[in-house]
Short mmCIF file of C-alpha atoms in Angstrom, two decimals:
data_model
loop_
_atom_site.label_atom_id
_atom_site.label_comp_id
_atom_site.label_asym_id
_atom_site.label_seq_id
_atom_site.Cartn_x
_atom_site.Cartn_y
_atom_site.Cartn_z
CA UNK A 1 56.57 29.23 90.94
CA UNK A 2 54.36 31.23 93.28
CA UNK A 3 52.54 27.97 93.93
CA UNK A 4 55.85 26.34 94.89
CA UNK A 5 56.47 29.23 97.29
CA UNK A 6 52.99 29.05 98.81
CA UNK A 7 52.84 25.31 99.22
CA UNK A 8 56.40 24.22 99.95
CA UNK A 9 58.73 27.12 100.79
CA UNK A 10 56.42 28.78 103.32
CA UNK A 11 55.93 25.42 105.04
CA UNK A 12 59.70 24.86 105.22
CA UNK A 13 59.60 21.86 102.91
CA UNK A 14 61.62 23.44 100.08
CA UNK A 15 64.52 25.87 99.97
CA UNK A 16 63.64 29.00 98.01
CA UNK A 17 66.78 28.61 95.87
CA UNK A 18 65.03 25.79 94.01
CA UNK A 19 62.18 28.12 93.10
CA UNK A 20 64.70 30.71 91.92
CA UNK A 21 66.46 28.08 89.82
CA UNK A 22 63.14 26.96 88.32
CA UNK A 23 62.22 30.52 87.39
CA UNK A 24 65.64 31.09 85.84
CA UNK A 25 65.44 27.88 83.78
CA UNK A 26 61.89 28.68 82.66
CA UNK A 27 63.00 32.14 81.48
CA UNK A 28 66.07 30.66 79.77
CA UNK A 29 63.96 28.11 77.90
CA UNK A 30 61.61 30.91 76.80
CA UNK A 31 64.47 33.05 75.52
CA UNK A 32 66.02 30.11 73.68
CA UNK A 33 62.73 29.05 72.07
CA UNK A 34 62.11 32.61 70.89
CA UNK A 35 65.59 32.92 69.41
CA UNK A 36 66.70 35.58 71.87
CA UNK A 37 69.53 33.37 73.17
CA UNK A 38 71.48 31.39 70.62
CA UNK A 39 74.60 30.37 72.54
CA UNK A 40 75.36 29.21 76.07
CA UNK A 41 78.88 28.78 77.40
CA UNK A 42 80.05 25.36 78.49
CA UNK A 43 80.46 26.67 82.03
CA UNK A 44 76.83 27.86 82.15
CA UNK A 45 75.58 24.66 80.57
CA UNK A 46 77.32 22.62 83.28
CA UNK A 47 75.79 24.87 85.95
CA UNK A 48 72.29 24.48 84.48
CA UNK A 49 72.66 20.69 84.23
CA UNK A 50 73.86 20.47 87.84
CA UNK A 51 70.99 22.64 89.04
CA UNK A 52 68.47 20.62 87.03
CA UNK A 53 69.75 17.39 88.61
CA UNK A 54 69.53 18.88 92.10
CA UNK A 55 66.05 20.31 91.40
CA UNK A 56 64.76 16.96 90.15
CA UNK A 57 66.23 15.21 93.18
CA UNK A 58 64.61 17.70 95.53
CA UNK A 59 61.23 17.30 93.81
CA UNK A 60 61.56 13.50 94.11
CA UNK A 61 62.24 13.91 97.83
CA UNK A 62 59.14 16.10 98.18
CA UNK A 63 57.01 13.48 96.46
CA UNK A 64 58.33 10.82 98.84
CA UNK A 65 57.57 13.05 101.84
CA UNK A 66 54.01 13.58 100.62
CA UNK A 67 53.28 9.88 100.11
#
């Protein structure tokens, strides 16, 4: 994530909220895989899915810009 900040956020190519979302999802996946989180509400699941879709779309746009 610090690499995302250095390369894309500081150059104005990526909004920092996407880095925050990535860090949050990475931590969530870690907590789930280690059994620390066993349940997620439907509301949170919808939020995570929406953010994941937006993140993937933004990364696809970055790739297109870099081509």
